[in-house]
CSV table of C-alpha atoms in Angstrom, one decimal:
chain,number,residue,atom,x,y,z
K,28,UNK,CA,27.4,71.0,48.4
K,29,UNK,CA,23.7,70.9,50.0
K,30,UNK,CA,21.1,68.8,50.4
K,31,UNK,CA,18.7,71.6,49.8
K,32,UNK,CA,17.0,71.7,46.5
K,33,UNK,CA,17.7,74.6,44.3
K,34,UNK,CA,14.4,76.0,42.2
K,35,UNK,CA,16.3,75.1,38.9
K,36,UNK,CA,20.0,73.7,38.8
K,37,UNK,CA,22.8,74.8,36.2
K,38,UNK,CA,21.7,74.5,32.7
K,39,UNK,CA,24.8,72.0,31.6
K,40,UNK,CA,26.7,72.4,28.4
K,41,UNK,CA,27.5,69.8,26.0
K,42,UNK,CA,31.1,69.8,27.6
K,43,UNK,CA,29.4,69.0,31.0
K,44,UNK,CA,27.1,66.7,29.7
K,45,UNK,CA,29.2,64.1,27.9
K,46,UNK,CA,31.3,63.1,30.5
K,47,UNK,CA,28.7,62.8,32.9
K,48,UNK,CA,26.9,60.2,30.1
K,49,UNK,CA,30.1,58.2,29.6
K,50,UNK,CA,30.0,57.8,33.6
K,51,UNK,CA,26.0,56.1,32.6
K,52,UNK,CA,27.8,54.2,30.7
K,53,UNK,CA,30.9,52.7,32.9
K,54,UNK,CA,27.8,52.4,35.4
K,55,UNK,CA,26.7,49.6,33.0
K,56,UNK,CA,29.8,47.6,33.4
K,57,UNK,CA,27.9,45.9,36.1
K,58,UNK,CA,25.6,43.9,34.3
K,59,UNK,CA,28.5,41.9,32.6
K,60,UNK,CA,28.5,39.6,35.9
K,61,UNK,CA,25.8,37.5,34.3
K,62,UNK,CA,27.6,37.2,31.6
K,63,UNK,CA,30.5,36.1,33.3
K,64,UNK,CA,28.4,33.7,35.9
K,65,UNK,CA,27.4,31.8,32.9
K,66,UNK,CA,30.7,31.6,31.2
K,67,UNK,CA,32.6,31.0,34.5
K,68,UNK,CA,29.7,28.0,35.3
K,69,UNK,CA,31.1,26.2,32.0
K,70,UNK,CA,34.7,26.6,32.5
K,71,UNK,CA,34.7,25.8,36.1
K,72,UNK,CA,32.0,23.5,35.9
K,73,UNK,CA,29.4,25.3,39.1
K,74,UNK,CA,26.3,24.4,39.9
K,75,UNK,CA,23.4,27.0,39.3
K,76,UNK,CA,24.1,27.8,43.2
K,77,UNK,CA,27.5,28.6,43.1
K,78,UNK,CA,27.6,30.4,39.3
K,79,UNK,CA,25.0,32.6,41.2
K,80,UNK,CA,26.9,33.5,44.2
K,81,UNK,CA,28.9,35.4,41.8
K,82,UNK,CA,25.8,38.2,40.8
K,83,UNK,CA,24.7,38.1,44.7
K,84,UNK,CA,28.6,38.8,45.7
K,85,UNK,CA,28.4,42.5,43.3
K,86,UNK,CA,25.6,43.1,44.5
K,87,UNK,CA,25.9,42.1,48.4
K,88,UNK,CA,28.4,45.1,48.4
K,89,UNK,CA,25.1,47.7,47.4
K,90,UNK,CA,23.9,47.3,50.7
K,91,UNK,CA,27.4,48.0,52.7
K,92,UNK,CA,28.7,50.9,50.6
K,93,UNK,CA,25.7,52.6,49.0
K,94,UNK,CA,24.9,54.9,52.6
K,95,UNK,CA,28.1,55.9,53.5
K,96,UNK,CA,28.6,56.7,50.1
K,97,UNK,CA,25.6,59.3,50.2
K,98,UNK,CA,27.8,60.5,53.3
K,99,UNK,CA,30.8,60.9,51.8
K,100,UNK,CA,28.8,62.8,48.9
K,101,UNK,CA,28.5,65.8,52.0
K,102,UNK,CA,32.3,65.9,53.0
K,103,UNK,CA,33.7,65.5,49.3
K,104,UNK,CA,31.5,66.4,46.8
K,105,UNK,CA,29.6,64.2,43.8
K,106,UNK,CA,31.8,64.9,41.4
K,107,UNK,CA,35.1,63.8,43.3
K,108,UNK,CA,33.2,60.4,44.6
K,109,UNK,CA,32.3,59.4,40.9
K,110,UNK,CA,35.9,60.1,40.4
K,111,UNK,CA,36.3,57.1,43.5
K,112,UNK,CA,34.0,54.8,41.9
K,113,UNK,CA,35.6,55.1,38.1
K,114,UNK,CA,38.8,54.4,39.7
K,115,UNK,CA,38.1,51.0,41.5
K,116,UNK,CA,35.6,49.8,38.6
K,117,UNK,CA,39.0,50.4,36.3
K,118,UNK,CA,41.3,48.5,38.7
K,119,UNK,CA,38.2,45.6,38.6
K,120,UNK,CA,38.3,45.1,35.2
K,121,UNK,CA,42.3,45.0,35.0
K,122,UNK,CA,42.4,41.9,37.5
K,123,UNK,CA,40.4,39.1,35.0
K,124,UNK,CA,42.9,39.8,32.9
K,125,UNK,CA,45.6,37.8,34.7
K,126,UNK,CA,43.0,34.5,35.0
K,127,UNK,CA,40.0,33.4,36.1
K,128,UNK,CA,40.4,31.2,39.0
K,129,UNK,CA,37.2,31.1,40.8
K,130,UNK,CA,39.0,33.0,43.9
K,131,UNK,CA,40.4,36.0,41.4
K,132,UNK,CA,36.6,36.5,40.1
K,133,UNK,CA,35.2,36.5,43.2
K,134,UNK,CA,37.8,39.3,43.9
K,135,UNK,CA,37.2,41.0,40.3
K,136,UNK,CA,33.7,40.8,40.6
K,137,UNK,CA,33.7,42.3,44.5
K,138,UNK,CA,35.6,45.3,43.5
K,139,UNK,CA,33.1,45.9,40.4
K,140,UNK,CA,30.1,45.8,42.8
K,141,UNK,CA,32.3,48.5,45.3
K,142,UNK,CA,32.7,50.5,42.4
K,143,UNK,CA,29.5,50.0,41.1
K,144,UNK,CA,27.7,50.8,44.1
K,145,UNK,CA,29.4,54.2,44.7
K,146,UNK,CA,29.1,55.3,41.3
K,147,UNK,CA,25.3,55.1,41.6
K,148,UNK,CA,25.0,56.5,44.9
K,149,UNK,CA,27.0,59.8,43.5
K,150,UNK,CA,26.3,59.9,39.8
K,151,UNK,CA,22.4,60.1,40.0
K,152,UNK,CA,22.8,63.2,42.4
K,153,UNK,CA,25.0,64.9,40.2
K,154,UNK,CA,23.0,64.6,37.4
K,155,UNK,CA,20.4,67.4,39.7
K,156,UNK,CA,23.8,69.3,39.5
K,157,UNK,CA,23.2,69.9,35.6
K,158,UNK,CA,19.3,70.1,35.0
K,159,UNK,CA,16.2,71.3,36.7
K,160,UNK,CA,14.1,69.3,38.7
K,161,UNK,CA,10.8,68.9,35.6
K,162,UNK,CA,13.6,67.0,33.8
K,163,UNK,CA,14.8,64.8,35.9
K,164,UNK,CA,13.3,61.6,35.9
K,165,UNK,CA,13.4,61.8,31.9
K,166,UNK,CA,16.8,62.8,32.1
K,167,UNK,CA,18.1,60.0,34.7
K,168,UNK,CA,15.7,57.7,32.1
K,169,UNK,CA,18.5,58.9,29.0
K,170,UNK,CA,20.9,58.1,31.6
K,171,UNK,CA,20.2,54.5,31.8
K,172,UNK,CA,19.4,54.1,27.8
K,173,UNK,CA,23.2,55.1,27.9
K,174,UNK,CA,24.0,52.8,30.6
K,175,UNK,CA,21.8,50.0,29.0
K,176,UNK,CA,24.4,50.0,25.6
K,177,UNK,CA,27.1,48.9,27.9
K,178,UNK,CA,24.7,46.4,29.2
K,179,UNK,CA,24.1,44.5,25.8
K,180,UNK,CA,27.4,45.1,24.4
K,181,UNK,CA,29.0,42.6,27.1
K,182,UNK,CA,27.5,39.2,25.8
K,183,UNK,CA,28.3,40.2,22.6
K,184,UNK,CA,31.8,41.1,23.2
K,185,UNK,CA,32.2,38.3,25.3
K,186,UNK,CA,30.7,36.0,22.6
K,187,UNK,CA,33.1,37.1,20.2
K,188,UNK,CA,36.2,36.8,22.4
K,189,UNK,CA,34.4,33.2,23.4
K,190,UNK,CA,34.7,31.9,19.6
K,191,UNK,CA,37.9,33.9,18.3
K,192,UNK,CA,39.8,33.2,21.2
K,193,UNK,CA,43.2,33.5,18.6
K,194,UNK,CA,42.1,37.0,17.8
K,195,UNK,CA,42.0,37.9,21.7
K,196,UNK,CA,45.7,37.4,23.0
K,197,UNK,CA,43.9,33.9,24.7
K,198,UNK,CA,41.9,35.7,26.8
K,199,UNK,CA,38.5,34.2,24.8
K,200,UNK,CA,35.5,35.9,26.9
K,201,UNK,CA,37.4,37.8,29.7
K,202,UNK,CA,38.2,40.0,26.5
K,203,UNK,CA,35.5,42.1,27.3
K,204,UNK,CA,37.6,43.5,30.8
K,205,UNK,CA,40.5,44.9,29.3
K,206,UNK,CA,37.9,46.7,26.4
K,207,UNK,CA,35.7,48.0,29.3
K,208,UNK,CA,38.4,49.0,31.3
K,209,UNK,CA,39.9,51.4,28.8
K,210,UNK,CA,36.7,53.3,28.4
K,211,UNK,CA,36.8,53.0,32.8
K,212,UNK,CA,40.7,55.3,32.1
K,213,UNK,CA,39.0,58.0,29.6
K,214,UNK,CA,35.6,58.4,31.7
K,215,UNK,CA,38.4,59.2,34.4
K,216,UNK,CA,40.0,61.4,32.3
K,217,UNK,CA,36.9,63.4,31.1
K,218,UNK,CA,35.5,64.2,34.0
K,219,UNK,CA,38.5,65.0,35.8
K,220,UNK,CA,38.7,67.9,33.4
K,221,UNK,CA,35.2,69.0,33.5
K,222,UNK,CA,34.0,71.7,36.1
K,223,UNK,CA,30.9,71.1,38.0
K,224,UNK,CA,29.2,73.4,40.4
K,225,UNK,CA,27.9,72.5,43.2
K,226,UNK,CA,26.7,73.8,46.6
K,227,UNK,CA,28.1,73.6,50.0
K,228,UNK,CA,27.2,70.9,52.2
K,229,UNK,CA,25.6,73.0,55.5
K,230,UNK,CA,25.5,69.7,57.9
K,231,UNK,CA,26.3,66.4,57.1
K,232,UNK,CA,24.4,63.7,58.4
K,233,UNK,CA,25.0,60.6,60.2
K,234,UNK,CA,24.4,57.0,59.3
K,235,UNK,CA,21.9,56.6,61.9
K,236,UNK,CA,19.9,59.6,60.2
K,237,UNK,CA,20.0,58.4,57.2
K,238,UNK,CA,18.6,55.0,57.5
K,239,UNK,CA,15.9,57.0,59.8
K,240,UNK,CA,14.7,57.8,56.7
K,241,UNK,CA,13.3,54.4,55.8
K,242,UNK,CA,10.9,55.6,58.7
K,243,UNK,CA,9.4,57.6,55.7
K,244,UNK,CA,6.6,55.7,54.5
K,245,UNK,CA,7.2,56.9,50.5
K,246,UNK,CA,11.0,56.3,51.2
K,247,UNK,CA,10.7,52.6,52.6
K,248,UNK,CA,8.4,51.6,49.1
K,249,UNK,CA,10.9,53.4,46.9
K,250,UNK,CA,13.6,51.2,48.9
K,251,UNK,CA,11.3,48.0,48.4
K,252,UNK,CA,10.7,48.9,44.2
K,253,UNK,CA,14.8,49.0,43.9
K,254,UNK,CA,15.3,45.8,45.4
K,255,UNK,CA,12.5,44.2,43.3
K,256,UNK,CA,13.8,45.8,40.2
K,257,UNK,CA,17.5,45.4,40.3
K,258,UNK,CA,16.0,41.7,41.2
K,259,UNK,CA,14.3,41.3,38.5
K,260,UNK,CA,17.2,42.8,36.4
K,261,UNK,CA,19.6,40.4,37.1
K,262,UNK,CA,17.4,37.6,37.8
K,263,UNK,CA,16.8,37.8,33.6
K,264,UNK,CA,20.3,38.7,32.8
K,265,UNK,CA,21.4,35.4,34.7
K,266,UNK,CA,18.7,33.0,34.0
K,267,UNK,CA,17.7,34.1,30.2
K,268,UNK,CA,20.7,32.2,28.8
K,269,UNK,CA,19.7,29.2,31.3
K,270,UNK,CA,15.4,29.1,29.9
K,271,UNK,CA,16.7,28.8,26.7
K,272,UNK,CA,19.1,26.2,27.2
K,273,UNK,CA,16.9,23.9,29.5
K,274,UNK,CA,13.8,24.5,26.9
K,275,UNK,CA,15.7,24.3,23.1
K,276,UNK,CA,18.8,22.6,24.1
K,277,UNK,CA,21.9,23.2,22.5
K,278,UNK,CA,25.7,21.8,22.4
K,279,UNK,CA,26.5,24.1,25.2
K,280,UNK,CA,25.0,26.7,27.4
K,281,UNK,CA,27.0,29.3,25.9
K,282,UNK,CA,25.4,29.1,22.6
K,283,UNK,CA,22.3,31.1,24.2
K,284,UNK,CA,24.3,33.6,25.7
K,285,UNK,CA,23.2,36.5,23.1
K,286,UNK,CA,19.7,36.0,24.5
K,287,UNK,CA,21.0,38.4,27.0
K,288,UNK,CA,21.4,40.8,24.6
K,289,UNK,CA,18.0,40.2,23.6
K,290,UNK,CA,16.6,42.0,27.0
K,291,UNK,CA,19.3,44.3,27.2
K,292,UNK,CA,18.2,45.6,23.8
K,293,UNK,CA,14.8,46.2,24.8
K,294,UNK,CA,15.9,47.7,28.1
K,295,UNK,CA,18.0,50.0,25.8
K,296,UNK,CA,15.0,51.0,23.6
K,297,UNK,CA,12.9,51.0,26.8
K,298,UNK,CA,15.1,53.6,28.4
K,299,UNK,CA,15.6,56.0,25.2
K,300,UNK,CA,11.9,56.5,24.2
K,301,UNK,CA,10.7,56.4,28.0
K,302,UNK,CA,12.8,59.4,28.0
K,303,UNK,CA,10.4,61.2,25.8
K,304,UNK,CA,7.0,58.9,26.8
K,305,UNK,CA,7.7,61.0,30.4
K,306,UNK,CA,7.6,63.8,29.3
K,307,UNK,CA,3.9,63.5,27.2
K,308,UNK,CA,2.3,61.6,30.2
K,309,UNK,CA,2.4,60.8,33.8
K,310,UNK,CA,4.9,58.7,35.5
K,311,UNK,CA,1.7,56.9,37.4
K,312,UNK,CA,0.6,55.7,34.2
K,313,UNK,CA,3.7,54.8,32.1
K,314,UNK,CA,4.5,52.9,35.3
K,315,UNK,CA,1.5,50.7,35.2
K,316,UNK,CA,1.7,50.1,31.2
K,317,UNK,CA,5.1,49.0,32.1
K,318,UNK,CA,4.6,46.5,34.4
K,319,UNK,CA,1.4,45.2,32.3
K,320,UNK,CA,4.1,44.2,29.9
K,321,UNK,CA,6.1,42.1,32.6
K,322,UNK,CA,3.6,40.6,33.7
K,323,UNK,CA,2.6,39.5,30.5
K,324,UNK,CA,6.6,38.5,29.9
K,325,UNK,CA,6.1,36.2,33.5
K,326,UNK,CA,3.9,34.3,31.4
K,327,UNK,CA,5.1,34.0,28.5
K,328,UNK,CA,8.5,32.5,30.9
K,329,UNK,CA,6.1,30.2,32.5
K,330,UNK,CA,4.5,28.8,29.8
K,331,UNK,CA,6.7,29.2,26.3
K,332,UNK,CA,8.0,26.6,24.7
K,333,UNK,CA,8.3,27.9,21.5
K,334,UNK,CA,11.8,30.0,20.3
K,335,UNK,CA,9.6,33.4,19.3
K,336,UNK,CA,7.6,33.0,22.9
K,337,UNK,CA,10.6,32.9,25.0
K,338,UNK,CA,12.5,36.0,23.0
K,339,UNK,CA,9.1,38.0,23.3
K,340,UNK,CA,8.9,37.3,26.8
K,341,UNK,CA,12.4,38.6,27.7
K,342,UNK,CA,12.0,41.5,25.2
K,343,UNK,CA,8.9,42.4,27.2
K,344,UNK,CA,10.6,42.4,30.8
K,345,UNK,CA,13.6,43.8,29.4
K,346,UNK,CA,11.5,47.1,28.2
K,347,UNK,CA,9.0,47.3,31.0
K,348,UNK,CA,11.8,47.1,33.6
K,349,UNK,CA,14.0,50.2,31.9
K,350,UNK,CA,12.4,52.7,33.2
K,351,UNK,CA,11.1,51.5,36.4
K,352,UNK,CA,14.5,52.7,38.6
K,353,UNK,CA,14.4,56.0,37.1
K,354,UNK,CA,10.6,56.4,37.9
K,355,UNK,CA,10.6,54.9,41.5
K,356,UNK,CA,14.5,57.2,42.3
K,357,UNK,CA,13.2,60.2,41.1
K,358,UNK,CA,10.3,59.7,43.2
K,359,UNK,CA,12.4,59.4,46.7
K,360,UNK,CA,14.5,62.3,46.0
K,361,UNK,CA,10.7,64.1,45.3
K,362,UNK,CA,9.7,62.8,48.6
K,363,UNK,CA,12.4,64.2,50.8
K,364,UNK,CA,14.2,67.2,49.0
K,365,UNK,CA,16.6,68.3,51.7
K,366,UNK,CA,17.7,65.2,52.4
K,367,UNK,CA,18.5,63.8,48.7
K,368,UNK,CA,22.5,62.3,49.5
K,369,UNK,CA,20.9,60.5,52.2
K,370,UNK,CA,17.8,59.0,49.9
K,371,UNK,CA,19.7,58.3,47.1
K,372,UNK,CA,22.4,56.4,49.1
K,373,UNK,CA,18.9,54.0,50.6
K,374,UNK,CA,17.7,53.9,46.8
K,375,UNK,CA,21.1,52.1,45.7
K,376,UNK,CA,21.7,50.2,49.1
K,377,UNK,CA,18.3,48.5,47.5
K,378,UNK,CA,20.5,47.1,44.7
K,379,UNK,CA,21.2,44.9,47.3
K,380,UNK,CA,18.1,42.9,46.2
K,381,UNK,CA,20.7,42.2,43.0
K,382,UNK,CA,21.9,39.5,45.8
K,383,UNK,CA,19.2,38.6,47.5
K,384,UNK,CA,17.1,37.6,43.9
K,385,UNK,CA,20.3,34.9,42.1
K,386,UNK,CA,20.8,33.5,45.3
K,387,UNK,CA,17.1,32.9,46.0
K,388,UNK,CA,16.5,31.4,42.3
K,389,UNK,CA,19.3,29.2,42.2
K,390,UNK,CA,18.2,27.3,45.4
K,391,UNK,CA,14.7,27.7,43.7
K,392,UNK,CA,16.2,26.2,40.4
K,393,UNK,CA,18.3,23.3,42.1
K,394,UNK,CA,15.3,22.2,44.2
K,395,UNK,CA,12.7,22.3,41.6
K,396,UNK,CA,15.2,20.8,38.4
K,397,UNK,CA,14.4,23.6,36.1
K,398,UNK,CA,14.5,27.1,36.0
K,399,UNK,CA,10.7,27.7,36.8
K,400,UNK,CA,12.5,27.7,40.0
K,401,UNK,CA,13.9,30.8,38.5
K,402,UNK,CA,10.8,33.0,37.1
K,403,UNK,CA,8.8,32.1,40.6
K,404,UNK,CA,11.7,34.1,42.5
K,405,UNK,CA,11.6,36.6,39.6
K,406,UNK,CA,7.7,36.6,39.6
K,407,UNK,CA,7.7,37.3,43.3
K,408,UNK,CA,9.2,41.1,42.4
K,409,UNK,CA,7.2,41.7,39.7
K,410,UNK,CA,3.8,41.3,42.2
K,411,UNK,CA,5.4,44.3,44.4
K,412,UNK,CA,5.8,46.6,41.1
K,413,UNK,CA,1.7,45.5,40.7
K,414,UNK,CA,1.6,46.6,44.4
K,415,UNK,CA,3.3,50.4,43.7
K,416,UNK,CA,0.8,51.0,40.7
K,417,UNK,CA,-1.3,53.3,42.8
K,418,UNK,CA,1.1,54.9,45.2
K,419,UNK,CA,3.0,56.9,42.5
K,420,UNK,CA,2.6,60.0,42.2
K,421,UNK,CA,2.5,62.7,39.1
């Protein structure tokens, strides 16, 4: 395989395609740790602190894995390294099954955020495998509207295992593993079976090159964007449930938990008609109109206290966030074309910020008393997207 750019990859068939989708859609599997911090915070009765340490532990393993991952792309292949990552995100979703001690979870939960962060690192690349470069970012944007069902589906899944626990062999919420982990087996299966070209790798690079590359001015803001959006991602996955609950009360925190699927939703329509809005107008500007709308949803978290303020203002970060990873990824691989393992492994080590944001907010939320705590730390990500406006390009 190589890190140079071909003038137009493959054209992929439907056979190559669909596999490769499914893969988008086991990538999503990640996003169930909010879900399960907020569950696991009622059964084991955690503090806003500890429920987070759960979201920040998936995503602490981002920044270890993600560049020697773009590494092991060069010796192995993409194809054969998304085979790695479906593999350990299946044997993740197996473990809950036998329990959910908080030590077991923290296990489960590690081994997702392993898997997960592979899979991103090598699935993105080999999407360039299968189209040309005109249709990438809109292709990597159908990509995530794919990966976004997954999203949504898990508080609904895990609602229903919560209230038909009879139905669900006793496993109540940690339903949703076993479920997820049987589409894990035939994503496996799928791609196994379907052939992929790529290139030969001509030199493979070391880790110290690779993080040279953050040296790159239009690399280290790319890096920068991913952290704030996988921030901002699972800062309103977690904390959604928590606004709602604080604000409109409720028997339990679990009766808001569908307010998850609320932003995942949006995200979902987000992703499939930015798929098609990129391709009528520039990324530059359907980055801006999207971060107008989450600012406007930071308000609207600040101030609401009213049930339809608070569901607009998640359905409003939940769509102007879909598309901001695609937009800000494609743009690093733009920005150094021979050297796209590398950059893509620095774009997904930034989903590291998917610690750094849940830990921040829930010693933000603990100090303060209330979640405002919360949308400050998630605020403070959506200034930086402000900040990008006018350095993308196209």
């Amino acid at each position: 395989m190589s890190n140079s750019t071909p003038s137009s990859a493959p054209r992929s068939t439907m056979l190559q395609f669909v596999p490769v989708m499914l893969c988008f859609f086991a990538m999503g599997f990640v996003d169930l740790v909010g879900t399960a911090s907020n569950c696991l915070k009622g059964d084991l009765g955690l503090t806003d602190t500890e429920a987070n340490l759960f979201p920040s532990l998936v995503f602490f393993w981002f920044l270890i894995f993600s560049v020697p991952t773009g590494l092991l792309m060069n010796k192995i292949g993409r194809k054969k390294t998304v085979l790695v990552s479906l593999v350990l995100t299946a044997a993740s979703l197996v473990l809950p099954i036998f329990g959910s001690s908080y030590n077991l979870m923290l296990v489960a939960l590690s081994l997702l955020g392993i898997g997960n962060a592979i899979m991103q690192t090598s699935l993105n690349p080999l999407v360039s495998n299968l189209i040309d470069d005109s249709r990438l970012a809109s292709t990597m944007t159908f990509g995530q509207f794919v990966k976004a069902i997954a999203s949504f589906l898990a508080p609904i899944i895990a609602g229903w295992g919560a209230a038909s626990v009879s139905m669900t062999f006793g496993l109540g919420w940690r339903v949703l593993f076993p479920i997820y982990a049987v589409v894990s087996t035939l994503a496996i299966a799928l791609l196994a079976a379907t052939p992929i070209h790529e290139e030969q790798q001509a030199k493979a690079s070391g880790v110290g090159q690779c993080l040279k590359l953050l040296g790159n001015p239009a690399i280290l803001l790319c890096f920068l964007g991913i952290m704030c959006h996988v921030g901002i991602d699972v800062g309103v996955n977690t904390a959604a449930p928590k606004i709602f609950f604080d604000r409109l009360g409720g028997a339990k925190l679990e009766d808001w938990l569908f307010v998850t699927s609320v932003y995942f939703v949006a995200r979902t329509v987000g992703c499939l008609t930015g798929s098609i809005i990129l391709r009528l107008i520039s990324a530059r500007l359907f980055f801006a109109i999207s971060v107008v709308m989450m600012v406007l949803s930071m308000i609207g978290l600040f101030v609401g206290q009213e049930e339809w303020m608070l569901y607009a203002a998640v359905a409003l970060v939940g769509y102007g966030n879909s598309n901001i990873f695609s937009i800000v990824f494609s743009q690093a691989m733009f920005a150094v074309p021979d050297k796209r393992n590398e950059a893509s492994g620095l774009m997904i080590m930034g989903l590291f910020g998917g610690t750094i944001f849940p830990l921040a907010m829930g010693f933000a939320s603990d100090a303060i008393g209330s979640q405002i705590g919360s949308v400050i730390v998630i605020s403070v990500g959506v200034a930086y997207l402000i900040y990008m406006i006018s350095r993308i390009k196209g």
